[in-house]
Amino acid sequence: DELAKNAAYIGTPGKGILAADESTGTIGKRLASINVENVEENRRALRELLFTAPGALQFISGVIFFEETLYQKTASGKLFVDVLKESGVLPGIKVDTGTVVLNGTNDETFTQGLDGLAQRCLKYYEAGARFAKWRAVLKIGTIEPTELAIQENANGLAMYSAICQQCGLVPIVEPEILVDGPHDINKCAAVTERVLAACYKALNDHHVMLEGTLLKPNMVTPGSDSPKVAPEVIAEHTVRALQRTVPPAVPAVVFLSGGQSEEEATINLNAMNKLKTKKPWSLSFSFGRALQQSTLKAWVGKAENVAKAQEAFLVRCKANSEATLGTYKGDAKLGEGAAESLHVKDYKY
Amino acid sequence: PTSAAFTVRASSYADELVKTAKTVASPGRGILAMDESNATCGKRLASIGLENTEANRQAYRTLLVSAPGLGDYISGAILFEETLYQSTIDGKKMVDVLVEQKIVPGIKVDKGLVPLPGSNNESWCQGLDGLSSRTAAYYQQGARFAKWRTVVSIPNGPSALAVKEAAWGLARYAAISQDSGLVPIVEPEILLDGDHGIDRTFEVAQKVWAEVFFYLAENNVMFEGILLKPSMVTPGAECKDKATPQKVADYTLKLLHRRIPPAVPGIMFLSGGQSEVEATLNLNAMNQSPNPWHVSFSYARALQNTCLKTWGGRPENVKAAQDSLLVRAKANSLAQLGKYTGEGESEEAKKGMFVKGYVY
């Protein structure tokens, strides 16, 4: 019951997830891009900037933490999880331990993290986490994704989900199909449908309670080396793929941004929520780069820029909130970098 | 392999399939299942003292398809092969009468259940041989949807083998049907037989539907162009604890929400031995709030029972029999809209029709 309640809350219309779970290595890349040293204090300062941005948390239903951040505090000594709780935001935790190459494939991967997962989840629950996230990665190639990669990743997601639920954490199911490649939108649609069908089969076989899960899929788009299409086309293909694979018991679908620019991701989400068709789950966001990019560029690590950076963050939060309601007019004050593509080829998270 | 085929489930009939499925799944309407095989129809006729001849079958089916205004409540009629090629007693083609009534003709295409080797005395459904040419011929004759009924038995397990076979057979049939322009009705009936409680039925139903949808997807079936014909989630027929319509509705809706992608346009429940009134009450309970798919009926006995008895084989009773068919059709139409009140139902209509070990 608690699982279903929390999952439904995360999908509240007008709200979405801030993915702030960059591992130490990955956040290092972000900080490097604005010439900031990758030390714990800087990582803490960035996250404090985000979580204390005035007016931003009303648009956020959940924040995904990396383990280090779950135990960190504000400069004045308040635990981040408490800051969130006070504003009605659920803390979440990344629980996978990264991807590893699948033997015998052409660089396809599976995700690790099942060992000792139950004990870790119980610990995280005690620390205040109420949902978890596990990222599986697939790619499109001439023969990829192979049956092996699909099965292995679907199974991993299902095992992780079952264990999370036993420990009181709502599992976010994330089967990211990378955007890299010259394929068109139809190919992406076919692969997405195939992968999601396999995921839900595995979840069902593992007796995962769908009402207490969330889905974090890629949007259905052309490959990164293929010509762009209109947001309405992305919306139609994406929603159709979901209609064909996601049972209504799942309360919300929280999209990953996967290299789209901040503005692109918002506009595409908006187009989906404007579509007049069957959508029994709410369609929202779980954005990392697409919420933080212009904030980072405004901050550049300087204390005197914090207010400016927080304003930039608020702008993106509000825009995405409107996108979940289909009311975004594309008029958000674009910060520096908001329209910049965030795609990195063969992105290693 | 140098490349793998990933299709987006398009076929030359894609648009027509979507349109047909939507038409059958229209508000306030459901399916009249009148596809009893000759042997089964014989049992029906015997119950009112009639011989199982083609003439009698023709007379009975004429009565059904010609009921005036039937199309207000019935969107599709499933026929047995004989009936698809038959004419009414006044010489009009059965399919033409149906089309005039705005009822889409459908056709049963399976060849019945046979024992499944290596299982626990369970069955599997035959009919894939030559299915491609048969469905093409049925389309020529005017059919626009097909039906294939397989079964799963809880007292016998069900074994993993039986469930897999049921789901895979349905998926193959569905893919072939769509290729020939027929909307496949996907029917894995979980038999009522047994003394198990409603929770056990729910558990089995979850497993069966997960398999069915996974294999349908594997076979590249287009979900916007199928219809489902599930059994409601109820206790077994010999279970001491009965379930209210509300409980049946709650369990059944929960199952649907957990297993049925919203792309599927219509879910047409089978009655499986429930009384006429029970079947209507349960359907009504499921339509008290909006659903992502059209939730309706595909009833045989639960629509025909009183009608058959009223007819008794006598021409002078045809009108009264047709009236009673319309009464049930209207009641179920109201149930589809969530507006059925149950006033004025006869005792006959309330009689259960469960037959132990029922062979269709």
PDB file of C-alpha atoms in Angstrom, chain A residues 54 87 133 143 158 174 203 227 239 247 345:
ATOM      1  CA  PRO A  54      13.477  28.924  -3.735  1.00  0.00           C
ATOM      2  CA  SER A  87       8.788  20.219   1.080  1.00  0.00           C
ATOM      3  CA  LYS A 133      16.569   3.485  -9.497  1.00  0.00           C
ATOM      4  CA  ILE A 143      21.774  -6.934 -34.956  1.00  0.00           C
ATOM      5  CA  ALA A 158      12.854  -7.593 -12.546  1.00  0.00           C
ATOM      6  CA  GLU A 174      14.804   2.120 -16.502  1.00  0.00           C
ATOM      7  CA  LEU A 203       8.355  -8.059 -14.007  1.00  0.00           C
ATOM      8  CA  PRO A 227      17.387  13.893 -39.265  1.00  0.00           C
ATOM      9  CA  VAL A 239       2.753   7.235 -26.579  1.00  0.00           C
ATOM     10  CA  PRO A 247      -0.387  -1.890 -18.380  1.00  0.00           C
ATOM     11  CA  LYS A 345      28.346   9.654 -28.230  1.00  0.00           C
TER      12      LYS A 345
END
